[in-house]
């Protein structure tokens, strides 16, 4: 079977500051663009067959810089709707809800059009994305399937792909500009590599990336 590669977008100002970012479409920082660009050799080493990307600009720019061409836009790959916690840090939420944890508790309602999502709702959306790509993953000759999106939703999707409840996404930390890889073992989905990033620029190479970490 083909393997599933999950790419989190590069750094934005809000991700750097720990602010929950779903529909607010912040651009990549200079560091975020670099994180995306150094993924190019890592992903070029894979037999990529299909690419889907979140409609948000930070994800689409990451796919472009990482060399992922002909990406289809998948609305279901948008980040977890944080509702009233959009733009708010975990530390700020803990001032009034000291035991709050996203993967267990979800969020509070936000402005019109953004009621927020519970873990179960995020999980149901991940299941729909997985149903769409299921035939591609079953095609042994079709190449890897790459999804470019956002941290918390990709973590939920990982849990669901592995047959775990949505809350188990908490176990899969995914940094900006990093890649996770889900393959199979004995016909069952299995984690193969996780949170891999491209190599940093090596001093003296005038901005060229070094050898990528394998995924």
mmCIF file with all atom_site columns, C-alpha atoms in Angstrom:
data_model
loop_
_atom_site.group_PDB
_atom_site.id
_atom_site.type_symbol
_atom_site.label_atom_id
_atom_site.label_alt_id
_atom_site.label_comp_id
_atom_site.label_asym_id
_atom_site.label_entity_id
_atom_site.label_seq_id
_atom_site.pdbx_PDB_ins_code
_atom_site.Cartn_x
_atom_site.Cartn_y
_atom_site.Cartn_z
_atom_site.occupancy
_atom_site.B_iso_or_equiv
_atom_site.pdbx_formal_charge
_atom_site.auth_seq_id
_atom_site.auth_comp_id
_atom_site.auth_asym_id
_atom_site.auth_atom_id
_atom_site.pdbx_PDB_model_num
ATOM 1   C CA . UNK A 1 1   ? 0.000   0.000  0.000  1.00 0.00 ? 1   UNK A CA 1
ATOM 2   C CA . UNK A 1 2   ? 1.003   3.612  -0.467 1.00 0.00 ? 2   UNK A CA 1
ATOM 3   C CA . UNK A 1 3   ? 2.150   5.545  2.573  1.00 0.00 ? 3   UNK A CA 1
ATOM 4   C CA . UNK A 1 4   ? 0.577   8.649  4.069  1.00 0.00 ? 4   UNK A CA 1
ATOM 5   C CA . UNK A 1 5   ? 2.804   11.691 4.638  1.00 0.00 ? 5   UNK A CA 1
ATOM 6   C CA . UNK A 1 6   ? 1.532   14.513 6.844  1.00 0.00 ? 6   UNK A CA 1
ATOM 7   C CA . UNK A 1 7   ? 3.197   17.919 6.521  1.00 0.00 ? 7   UNK A CA 1
ATOM 8   C CA . UNK A 1 8   ? 2.604   20.721 9.006  1.00 0.00 ? 8   UNK A CA 1
ATOM 9   C CA . UNK A 1 9   ? 2.996   24.218 7.587  1.00 0.00 ? 9   UNK A CA 1
ATOM 10  C CA . UNK A 1 10  ? 6.007   26.333 8.493  1.00 0.00 ? 10  UNK A CA 1
ATOM 11  C CA . UNK A 1 11  ? 6.158   28.824 11.327 1.00 0.00 ? 11  UNK A CA 1
ATOM 12  C CA . UNK A 1 12  ? 3.853   31.851 11.484 1.00 0.00 ? 12  UNK A CA 1
ATOM 13  C CA . UNK A 1 13  ? 3.946   34.726 13.933 1.00 0.00 ? 13  UNK A CA 1
ATOM 14  C CA . UNK A 1 14  ? 1.088   33.194 15.910 1.00 0.00 ? 14  UNK A CA 1
ATOM 15  C CA . UNK A 1 15  ? 2.497   29.674 15.983 1.00 0.00 ? 15  UNK A CA 1
ATOM 16  C CA . UNK A 1 16  ? 5.786   31.133 17.221 1.00 0.00 ? 16  UNK A CA 1
ATOM 17  C CA . UNK A 1 17  ? 3.921   32.903 20.026 1.00 0.00 ? 17  UNK A CA 1
ATOM 18  C CA . UNK A 1 18  ? 1.761   29.899 20.925 1.00 0.00 ? 18  UNK A CA 1
ATOM 19  C CA . UNK A 1 19  ? -1.514  31.519 19.831 1.00 0.00 ? 19  UNK A CA 1
ATOM 20  C CA . UNK A 1 20  ? -4.208  29.129 18.653 1.00 0.00 ? 20  UNK A CA 1
ATOM 21  C CA . UNK A 1 21  ? -4.625  29.711 14.921 1.00 0.00 ? 21  UNK A CA 1
ATOM 22  C CA . UNK A 1 22  ? -7.376  28.159 12.880 1.00 0.00 ? 22  UNK A CA 1
ATOM 23  C CA . UNK A 1 23  ? -9.170  30.434 10.396 1.00 0.00 ? 23  UNK A CA 1
ATOM 24  C CA . UNK A 1 24  ? -6.931  33.493 10.954 1.00 0.00 ? 24  UNK A CA 1
ATOM 25  C CA . UNK A 1 25  ? -4.695  33.191 7.908  1.00 0.00 ? 25  UNK A CA 1
ATOM 26  C CA . UNK A 1 26  ? -1.298  34.373 9.071  1.00 0.00 ? 26  UNK A CA 1
ATOM 27  C CA . UNK A 1 27  ? 1.549   34.208 6.524  1.00 0.00 ? 27  UNK A CA 1
ATOM 28  C CA . UNK A 1 28  ? 4.714   32.239 7.076  1.00 0.00 ? 28  UNK A CA 1
ATOM 29  C CA . UNK A 1 29  ? 7.564   34.036 8.795  1.00 0.00 ? 29  UNK A CA 1
ATOM 30  C CA . UNK A 1 30  ? 10.997  34.058 7.154  1.00 0.00 ? 30  UNK A CA 1
ATOM 31  C CA . UNK A 1 31  ? 11.876  31.094 9.370  1.00 0.00 ? 31  UNK A CA 1
ATOM 32  C CA . UNK A 1 32  ? 8.660   29.371 8.318  1.00 0.00 ? 32  UNK A CA 1
ATOM 33  C CA . UNK A 1 33  ? 9.505   29.788 4.646  1.00 0.00 ? 33  UNK A CA 1
ATOM 34  C CA . UNK A 1 34  ? 12.937  28.324 5.312  1.00 0.00 ? 34  UNK A CA 1
ATOM 35  C CA . UNK A 1 35  ? 11.424  25.377 7.191  1.00 0.00 ? 35  UNK A CA 1
ATOM 36  C CA . UNK A 1 36  ? 9.195   24.662 4.202  1.00 0.00 ? 36  UNK A CA 1
ATOM 37  C CA . UNK A 1 37  ? 11.977  25.027 1.634  1.00 0.00 ? 37  UNK A CA 1
ATOM 38  C CA . UNK A 1 38  ? 14.340  22.596 3.354  1.00 0.00 ? 38  UNK A CA 1
ATOM 39  C CA . UNK A 1 39  ? 11.627  19.921 3.211  1.00 0.00 ? 39  UNK A CA 1
ATOM 40  C CA . UNK A 1 40  ? 12.038  19.844 -0.572 1.00 0.00 ? 40  UNK A CA 1
ATOM 41  C CA . UNK A 1 41  ? 14.851  17.234 -0.776 1.00 0.00 ? 41  UNK A CA 1
ATOM 42  C CA . UNK A 1 42  ? 13.202  15.122 1.918  1.00 0.00 ? 42  UNK A CA 1
ATOM 43  C CA . UNK A 1 43  ? 9.920   14.952 0.007  1.00 0.00 ? 43  UNK A CA 1
ATOM 44  C CA . UNK A 1 44  ? 11.620  14.657 -3.390 1.00 0.00 ? 44  UNK A CA 1
ATOM 45  C CA . UNK A 1 45  ? 13.051  11.348 -2.203 1.00 0.00 ? 45  UNK A CA 1
ATOM 46  C CA . UNK A 1 46  ? 9.545   9.910  -1.831 1.00 0.00 ? 46  UNK A CA 1
ATOM 47  C CA . UNK A 1 47  ? 7.371   8.463  -4.651 1.00 0.00 ? 47  UNK A CA 1
ATOM 48  C CA . UNK A 1 48  ? 4.617   11.047 -4.238 1.00 0.00 ? 48  UNK A CA 1
ATOM 49  C CA . UNK A 1 49  ? 1.455   10.295 -6.165 1.00 0.00 ? 49  UNK A CA 1
ATOM 50  C CA . UNK A 1 50  ? -1.199  12.626 -4.718 1.00 0.00 ? 50  UNK A CA 1
ATOM 51  C CA . UNK A 1 51  ? -1.074  15.863 -2.744 1.00 0.00 ? 51  UNK A CA 1
ATOM 52  C CA . UNK A 1 52  ? -3.917  17.570 -0.893 1.00 0.00 ? 52  UNK A CA 1
ATOM 53  C CA . UNK A 1 53  ? -3.495  20.878 0.896  1.00 0.00 ? 53  UNK A CA 1
ATOM 54  C CA . UNK A 1 54  ? -5.549  22.981 3.301  1.00 0.00 ? 54  UNK A CA 1
ATOM 55  C CA . UNK A 1 55  ? -7.053  26.050 1.595  1.00 0.00 ? 55  UNK A CA 1
ATOM 56  C CA . UNK A 1 56  ? -5.297  28.380 4.046  1.00 0.00 ? 56  UNK A CA 1
ATOM 57  C CA . UNK A 1 57  ? -2.388  30.354 2.601  1.00 0.00 ? 57  UNK A CA 1
ATOM 58  C CA . UNK A 1 58  ? 0.185   29.206 5.143  1.00 0.00 ? 58  UNK A CA 1
ATOM 59  C CA . UNK A 1 59  ? -0.371  25.594 4.101  1.00 0.00 ? 59  UNK A CA 1
ATOM 60  C CA . UNK A 1 60  ? -0.483  26.326 0.369  1.00 0.00 ? 60  UNK A CA 1
ATOM 61  C CA . UNK A 1 61  ? 2.758   28.340 0.602  1.00 0.00 ? 61  UNK A CA 1
ATOM 62  C CA . UNK A 1 62  ? 4.413   25.502 2.500  1.00 0.00 ? 62  UNK A CA 1
ATOM 63  C CA . UNK A 1 63  ? 3.430   23.027 -0.225 1.00 0.00 ? 63  UNK A CA 1
ATOM 64  C CA . UNK A 1 64  ? 4.782   25.352 -2.897 1.00 0.00 ? 64  UNK A CA 1
ATOM 65  C CA . UNK A 1 65  ? 8.124   25.898 -1.177 1.00 0.00 ? 65  UNK A CA 1
ATOM 66  C CA . UNK A 1 66  ? 8.451   22.182 -0.417 1.00 0.00 ? 66  UNK A CA 1
ATOM 67  C CA . UNK A 1 67  ? 8.146   21.384 -4.123 1.00 0.00 ? 67  UNK A CA 1
ATOM 68  C CA . UNK A 1 68  ? 4.750   19.679 -3.896 1.00 0.00 ? 68  UNK A CA 1
ATOM 69  C CA . UNK A 1 69  ? 3.212   20.436 -7.279 1.00 0.00 ? 69  UNK A CA 1
ATOM 70  C CA . UNK A 1 70  ? -0.309  19.825 -8.552 1.00 0.00 ? 70  UNK A CA 1
ATOM 71  C CA . UNK A 1 71  ? -1.775  19.930 -5.048 1.00 0.00 ? 71  UNK A CA 1
ATOM 72  C CA . UNK A 1 72  ? -5.518  19.707 -4.766 1.00 0.00 ? 72  UNK A CA 1
ATOM 73  C CA . UNK A 1 73  ? -7.237  21.938 -2.220 1.00 0.00 ? 73  UNK A CA 1
ATOM 74  C CA . UNK A 1 74  ? -9.116  19.985 0.469  1.00 0.00 ? 74  UNK A CA 1
ATOM 75  C CA . UNK A 1 75  ? -11.367 22.151 2.696  1.00 0.00 ? 75  UNK A CA 1
ATOM 76  C CA . UNK A 1 76  ? -11.500 19.314 5.227  1.00 0.00 ? 76  UNK A CA 1
ATOM 77  C CA . UNK A 1 77  ? -7.829  19.864 6.056  1.00 0.00 ? 77  UNK A CA 1
ATOM 78  C CA . UNK A 1 78  ? -8.353  23.240 7.760  1.00 0.00 ? 78  UNK A CA 1
ATOM 79  C CA . UNK A 1 79  ? -7.193  23.497 11.349 1.00 0.00 ? 79  UNK A CA 1
ATOM 80  C CA . UNK A 1 80  ? -9.371  22.529 14.322 1.00 0.00 ? 80  UNK A CA 1
ATOM 81  C CA . UNK A 1 81  ? -11.904 25.342 14.740 1.00 0.00 ? 81  UNK A CA 1
ATOM 82  C CA . UNK A 1 82  ? -10.811 26.939 18.016 1.00 0.00 ? 82  UNK A CA 1
ATOM 83  C CA . UNK A 1 83  ? -13.995 28.982 18.396 1.00 0.00 ? 83  UNK A CA 1
ATOM 84  C CA . UNK A 1 84  ? -13.594 31.524 21.186 1.00 0.00 ? 84  UNK A CA 1
ATOM 85  C CA . UNK A 1 85  ? -9.984  30.498 21.733 1.00 0.00 ? 85  UNK A CA 1
ATOM 86  C CA . UNK A 1 86  ? -8.805  31.787 18.361 1.00 0.00 ? 86  UNK A CA 1
ATOM 87  C CA . UNK A 1 87  ? -5.674  33.878 18.888 1.00 0.00 ? 87  UNK A CA 1
ATOM 88  C CA . UNK A 1 88  ? -5.484  32.919 22.576 1.00 0.00 ? 88  UNK A CA 1
ATOM 89  C CA . UNK A 1 89  ? -2.560  31.063 24.156 1.00 0.00 ? 89  UNK A CA 1
ATOM 90  C CA . UNK A 1 90  ? -2.888  28.021 26.393 1.00 0.00 ? 90  UNK A CA 1
ATOM 91  C CA . UNK A 1 91  ? -1.368  30.019 29.269 1.00 0.00 ? 91  UNK A CA 1
ATOM 92  C CA . UNK A 1 92  ? -4.123  32.625 28.914 1.00 0.00 ? 92  UNK A CA 1
ATOM 93  C CA . UNK A 1 93  ? -6.845  29.968 28.885 1.00 0.00 ? 93  UNK A CA 1
ATOM 94  C CA . UNK A 1 94  ? -5.377  28.370 32.017 1.00 0.00 ? 94  UNK A CA 1
ATOM 95  C CA . UNK A 1 95  ? -5.921  31.584 33.970 1.00 0.00 ? 95  UNK A CA 1
ATOM 96  C CA . UNK A 1 96  ? -9.623  30.775 34.114 1.00 0.00 ? 96  UNK A CA 1
ATOM 97  C CA . UNK A 1 97  ? -9.554  27.043 33.241 1.00 0.00 ? 97  UNK A CA 1
ATOM 98  C CA . UNK A 1 98  ? -6.383  25.687 34.843 1.00 0.00 ? 98  UNK A CA 1
ATOM 99  C CA . UNK A 1 99  ? -7.141  22.077 33.898 1.00 0.00 ? 99  UNK A CA 1
ATOM 100 C CA . UNK A 1 100 ? -8.161  22.794 30.298 1.00 0.00 ? 100 UNK A CA 1
ATOM 101 C CA . UNK A 1 101 ? -6.719  20.482 27.640 1.00 0.00 ? 101 UNK A CA 1
ATOM 102 C CA . UNK A 1 102 ? -7.776  20.830 24.002 1.00 0.00 ? 102 UNK A CA 1
ATOM 103 C CA . UNK A 1 103 ? -7.852  17.119 23.171 1.00 0.00 ? 103 UNK A CA 1
ATOM 104 C CA . UNK A 1 104 ? -10.118 16.383 26.133 1.00 0.00 ? 104 UNK A CA 1
ATOM 105 C CA . UNK A 1 105 ? -12.191 19.528 26.542 1.00 0.00 ? 105 UNK A CA 1
ATOM 106 C CA . UNK A 1 106 ? -12.542 21.127 23.115 1.00 0.00 ? 106 UNK A CA 1
ATOM 107 C CA . UNK A 1 107 ? -13.220 24.864 22.941 1.00 0.00 ? 107 UNK A CA 1
ATOM 108 C CA . UNK A 1 108 ? -15.825 27.508 23.730 1.00 0.00 ? 108 UNK A CA 1
ATOM 109 C CA . UNK A 1 109 ? -18.027 29.008 20.986 1.00 0.00 ? 109 UNK A CA 1
ATOM 110 C CA . UNK A 1 110 ? -16.544 31.857 18.964 1.00 0.00 ? 110 UNK A CA 1
ATOM 111 C CA . UNK A 1 111 ? -17.931 34.455 16.557 1.00 0.00 ? 111 UNK A CA 1
ATOM 112 C CA . UNK A 1 112 ? -20.574 33.778 13.934 1.00 0.00 ? 112 UNK A CA 1
ATOM 113 C CA . UNK A 1 113 ? -19.487 30.993 11.638 1.00 0.00 ? 113 UNK A CA 1
ATOM 114 C CA . UNK A 1 114 ? -16.977 29.639 14.143 1.00 0.00 ? 114 UNK A CA 1
ATOM 115 C CA . UNK A 1 115 ? -18.801 27.681 16.846 1.00 0.00 ? 115 UNK A CA 1
ATOM 116 C CA . UNK A 1 116 ? -15.660 25.682 17.591 1.00 0.00 ? 116 UNK A CA 1
ATOM 117 C CA . UNK A 1 117 ? -15.189 21.926 17.311 1.00 0.00 ? 117 UNK A CA 1
ATOM 118 C CA . UNK A 1 118 ? -15.233 19.219 19.923 1.00 0.00 ? 118 UNK A CA 1
ATOM 119 C CA . UNK A 1 119 ? -12.609 16.457 19.726 1.00 0.00 ? 119 UNK A CA 1
ATOM 120 C CA . UNK A 1 120 ? -15.316 14.174 18.360 1.00 0.00 ? 120 UNK A CA 1
ATOM 121 C CA . UNK A 1 121 ? -16.266 16.655 15.630 1.00 0.00 ? 121 UNK A CA 1
ATOM 122 C CA . UNK A 1 122 ? -12.629 17.080 14.618 1.00 0.00 ? 122 UNK A CA 1
ATOM 123 C CA . UNK A 1 123 ? -12.344 13.293 14.556 1.00 0.00 ? 123 UNK A CA 1
ATOM 124 C CA . UNK A 1 124 ? -15.409 12.942 12.341 1.00 0.00 ? 124 UNK A CA 1
ATOM 125 C CA . UNK A 1 125 ? -13.920 15.448 9.891  1.00 0.00 ? 125 UNK A CA 1
ATOM 126 C CA . UNK A 1 126 ? -10.641 13.517 9.879  1.00 0.00 ? 126 UNK A CA 1
ATOM 127 C CA . UNK A 1 127 ? -12.590 10.342 9.101  1.00 0.00 ? 127 UNK A CA 1
ATOM 128 C CA . UNK A 1 128 ? -14.132 12.051 6.071  1.00 0.00 ? 128 UNK A CA 1
ATOM 129 C CA . UNK A 1 129 ? -10.712 13.060 4.760  1.00 0.00 ? 129 UNK A CA 1
ATOM 130 C CA . UNK A 1 130 ? -9.419  9.535  5.320  1.00 0.00 ? 130 UNK A CA 1
ATOM 131 C CA . UNK A 1 131 ? -12.418 8.115  3.455  1.00 0.00 ? 131 UNK A CA 1
ATOM 132 C CA . UNK A 1 132 ? -11.606 10.346 0.489  1.00 0.00 ? 132 UNK A CA 1
ATOM 133 C CA . UNK A 1 133 ? -7.971  9.248  0.297  1.00 0.00 ? 133 UNK A CA 1
ATOM 134 C CA . UNK A 1 134 ? -8.632  5.611  1.178  1.00 0.00 ? 134 UNK A CA 1
ATOM 135 C CA . UNK A 1 135 ? -8.694  4.400  -2.464 1.00 0.00 ? 135 UNK A CA 1
ATOM 136 C CA . UNK A 1 136 ? -5.398  6.212  -3.145 1.00 0.00 ? 136 UNK A CA 1
ATOM 137 C CA . UNK A 1 137 ? -3.744  4.569  -0.160 1.00 0.00 ? 137 UNK A CA 1
ATOM 138 C CA . UNK A 1 138 ? -5.004  1.173  -1.315 1.00 0.00 ? 138 UNK A CA 1
ATOM 139 C CA . UNK A 1 139 ? -3.424  1.630  -4.748 1.00 0.00 ? 139 UNK A CA 1
ATOM 140 C CA . UNK A 1 140 ? -0.011  -0.033 -4.514 1.00 0.00 ? 140 UNK A CA 1
ATOM 141 C CA . UNK A 1 141 ? 1.129   1.658  -7.728 1.00 0.00 ? 141 UNK A CA 1
ATOM 142 C CA . UNK A 1 142 ? -0.252  5.114  -7.004 1.00 0.00 ? 142 UNK A CA 1
ATOM 143 C CA . UNK A 1 143 ? 2.570   6.505  -4.874 1.00 0.00 ? 143 UNK A CA 1
ATOM 144 C CA . UNK A 1 144 ? 2.491   8.183  -1.486 1.00 0.00 ? 144 UNK A CA 1
ATOM 145 C CA . UNK A 1 145 ? -0.355  10.486 -0.466 1.00 0.00 ? 145 UNK A CA 1
ATOM 146 C CA . UNK A 1 146 ? 0.748   13.795 1.055  1.00 0.00 ? 146 UNK A CA 1
ATOM 147 C CA . UNK A 1 147 ? -1.515  16.006 3.186  1.00 0.00 ? 147 UNK A CA 1
ATOM 148 C CA . UNK A 1 148 ? -0.320  19.531 3.984  1.00 0.00 ? 148 UNK A CA 1
ATOM 149 C CA . UNK A 1 149 ? -2.140  21.172 6.851  1.00 0.00 ? 149 UNK A CA 1
ATOM 150 C CA . UNK A 1 150 ? -2.121  22.137 10.493 1.00 0.00 ? 150 UNK A CA 1
ATOM 151 C CA . UNK A 1 151 ? -0.814  20.674 13.727 1.00 0.00 ? 151 UNK A CA 1
ATOM 152 C CA . UNK A 1 152 ? -3.828  19.778 15.835 1.00 0.00 ? 152 UNK A CA 1
ATOM 153 C CA . UNK A 1 153 ? -6.003  18.540 13.000 1.00 0.00 ? 153 UNK A CA 1
ATOM 154 C CA . UNK A 1 154 ? -3.205  16.422 11.516 1.00 0.00 ? 154 UNK A CA 1
ATOM 155 C CA . UNK A 1 155 ? -2.629  14.940 14.962 1.00 0.00 ? 155 UNK A CA 1
ATOM 156 C CA . UNK A 1 156 ? -6.308  13.969 15.202 1.00 0.00 ? 156 UNK A CA 1
ATOM 157 C CA . UNK A 1 157 ? -6.156  12.533 11.695 1.00 0.00 ? 157 UNK A CA 1
ATOM 158 C CA . UNK A 1 158 ? -3.106  10.491 12.689 1.00 0.00 ? 158 UNK A CA 1
ATOM 159 C CA . UNK A 1 159 ? -4.982  9.036  15.655 1.00 0.00 ? 159 UNK A CA 1
ATOM 160 C CA . UNK A 1 160 ? -7.929  8.102  13.502 1.00 0.00 ? 160 UNK A CA 1
ATOM 161 C CA . UNK A 1 161 ? -5.727  6.532  10.815 1.00 0.00 ? 161 UNK A CA 1
ATOM 162 C CA . UNK A 1 162 ? -4.168  4.373  13.530 1.00 0.00 ? 162 UNK A CA 1
ATOM 163 C CA . UNK A 1 163 ? -7.575  3.335  14.868 1.00 0.00 ? 163 UNK A CA 1
ATOM 164 C CA . UNK A 1 164 ? -7.348  5.484  17.994 1.00 0.00 ? 164 UNK A CA 1
ATOM 165 C CA . UNK A 1 165 ? -9.890  7.975  19.425 1.00 0.00 ? 165 UNK A CA 1
ATOM 166 C CA . UNK A 1 166 ? -9.480  11.635 18.438 1.00 0.00 ? 166 UNK A CA 1
ATOM 167 C CA . UNK A 1 167 ? -8.125  12.537 21.887 1.00 0.00 ? 167 UNK A CA 1
ATOM 168 C CA . UNK A 1 168 ? -5.128  10.284 21.216 1.00 0.00 ? 168 UNK A CA 1
ATOM 169 C CA . UNK A 1 169 ? -3.880  12.984 18.855 1.00 0.00 ? 169 UNK A CA 1
ATOM 170 C CA . UNK A 1 170 ? -2.352  14.464 21.989 1.00 0.00 ? 170 UNK A CA 1
ATOM 171 C CA . UNK A 1 171 ? 0.338   11.785 21.748 1.00 0.00 ? 171 UNK A CA 1
ATOM 172 C CA . UNK A 1 172 ? 1.679   12.974 18.392 1.00 0.00 ? 172 UNK A CA 1
ATOM 173 C CA . UNK A 1 173 ? 3.542   16.267 18.725 1.00 0.00 ? 173 UNK A CA 1
ATOM 174 C CA . UNK A 1 174 ? 4.055   17.832 15.290 1.00 0.00 ? 174 UNK A CA 1
ATOM 175 C CA . UNK A 1 175 ? 6.318   20.868 15.044 1.00 0.00 ? 175 UNK A CA 1
ATOM 176 C CA . UNK A 1 176 ? 6.133   23.565 12.368 1.00 0.00 ? 176 UNK A CA 1
ATOM 177 C CA . UNK A 1 177 ? 7.734   22.530 9.091  1.00 0.00 ? 177 UNK A CA 1
ATOM 178 C CA . UNK A 1 178 ? 7.849   18.848 9.991  1.00 0.00 ? 178 UNK A CA 1
ATOM 179 C CA . UNK A 1 179 ? 6.642   15.604 8.424  1.00 0.00 ? 179 UNK A CA 1
ATOM 180 C CA . UNK A 1 180 ? 5.043   12.455 9.786  1.00 0.00 ? 180 UNK A CA 1
ATOM 181 C CA . UNK A 1 181 ? 4.821   9.184  7.872  1.00 0.00 ? 181 UNK A CA 1
ATOM 182 C CA . UNK A 1 182 ? 2.239   6.451  8.337  1.00 0.00 ? 182 UNK A CA 1
ATOM 183 C CA . UNK A 1 183 ? 2.758   3.168  6.554  1.00 0.00 ? 183 UNK A CA 1
ATOM 184 C CA . UNK A 1 184 ? 1.553   -0.336 7.289  1.00 0.00 ? 184 UNK A CA 1
ATOM 185 C CA . UNK A 1 185 ? 2.746   -3.477 9.014  1.00 0.00 ? 185 UNK A CA 1
ATOM 186 C CA . UNK A 1 186 ? 0.997   -6.791 8.339  1.00 0.00 ? 186 UNK A CA 1
ATOM 187 C CA . UNK A 1 187 ? -1.744  -4.853 6.580  1.00 0.00 ? 187 UNK A CA 1
ATOM 188 C CA . UNK A 1 188 ? -2.452  -2.511 9.484  1.00 0.00 ? 188 UNK A CA 1
ATOM 189 C CA . UNK A 1 189 ? -1.622  1.211  9.639  1.00 0.00 ? 189 UNK A CA 1
ATOM 190 C CA . UNK A 1 190 ? 1.569   1.831  11.584 1.00 0.00 ? 190 UNK A CA 1
ATOM 191 C CA . UNK A 1 191 ? 3.672   4.876  12.418 1.00 0.00 ? 191 UNK A CA 1
ATOM 192 C CA . UNK A 1 192 ? 6.934   4.755  10.456 1.00 0.00 ? 192 UNK A CA 1
ATOM 193 C CA . UNK A 1 193 ? 8.529   8.173  11.134 1.00 0.00 ? 193 UNK A CA 1
ATOM 194 C CA . UNK A 1 194 ? 7.420   11.280 12.965 1.00 0.00 ? 194 UNK A CA 1
ATOM 195 C CA . UNK A 1 195 ? 8.221   14.984 13.400 1.00 0.00 ? 195 UNK A CA 1
ATOM 196 C CA . UNK A 1 196 ? 11.040  14.849 10.845 1.00 0.00 ? 196 UNK A CA 1
ATOM 197 C CA . UNK A 1 197 ? 12.370  18.128 9.460  1.00 0.00 ? 197 UNK A CA 1
ATOM 198 C CA . UNK A 1 198 ? 14.675  19.107 6.656  1.00 0.00 ? 198 UNK A CA 1
ATOM 199 C CA . UNK A 1 199 ? 18.297  19.783 7.552  1.00 0.00 ? 199 UNK A CA 1
ATOM 200 C CA . UNK A 1 200 ? 19.231  23.355 8.453  1.00 0.00 ? 200 UNK A CA 1
ATOM 201 C CA . UNK A 1 201 ? 21.427  25.413 6.174  1.00 0.00 ? 201 UNK A CA 1
ATOM 202 C CA . UNK A 1 202 ? 25.060  24.473 6.649  1.00 0.00 ? 202 UNK A CA 1
ATOM 203 C CA . UNK A 1 203 ? 27.348  27.504 7.199  1.00 0.00 ? 203 UNK A CA 1
ATOM 204 C CA . UNK A 1 204 ? 29.450  28.286 4.144  1.00 0.00 ? 204 UNK A CA 1
ATOM 205 C CA . UNK A 1 205 ? 26.957  26.812 1.669  1.00 0.00 ? 205 UNK A CA 1
ATOM 206 C CA . UNK A 1 206 ? 25.434  30.194 0.793  1.00 0.00 ? 206 UNK A CA 1
ATOM 207 C CA . UNK A 1 207 ? 21.868  29.344 1.712  1.00 0.00 ? 207 UNK A CA 1
ATOM 208 C CA . UNK A 1 208 ? 21.721  25.832 0.302  1.00 0.00 ? 208 UNK A CA 1
ATOM 209 C CA . UNK A 1 209 ? 20.068  23.179 2.427  1.00 0.00 ? 209 UNK A CA 1
ATOM 210 C CA . UNK A 1 210 ? 22.052  20.235 3.687  1.00 0.00 ? 210 UNK A CA 1
ATOM 211 C CA . UNK A 1 211 ? 21.055  16.591 3.462  1.00 0.00 ? 211 UNK A CA 1
ATOM 212 C CA . UNK A 1 212 ? 17.460  16.034 4.569  1.00 0.00 ? 212 UNK A CA 1
ATOM 213 C CA . UNK A 1 213 ? 16.555  13.817 7.475  1.00 0.00 ? 213 UNK A CA 1
ATOM 214 C CA . UNK A 1 214 ? 14.963  10.671 6.072  1.00 0.00 ? 214 UNK A CA 1
ATOM 215 C CA . UNK A 1 215 ? 11.261  10.025 6.497  1.00 0.00 ? 215 UNK A CA 1
#
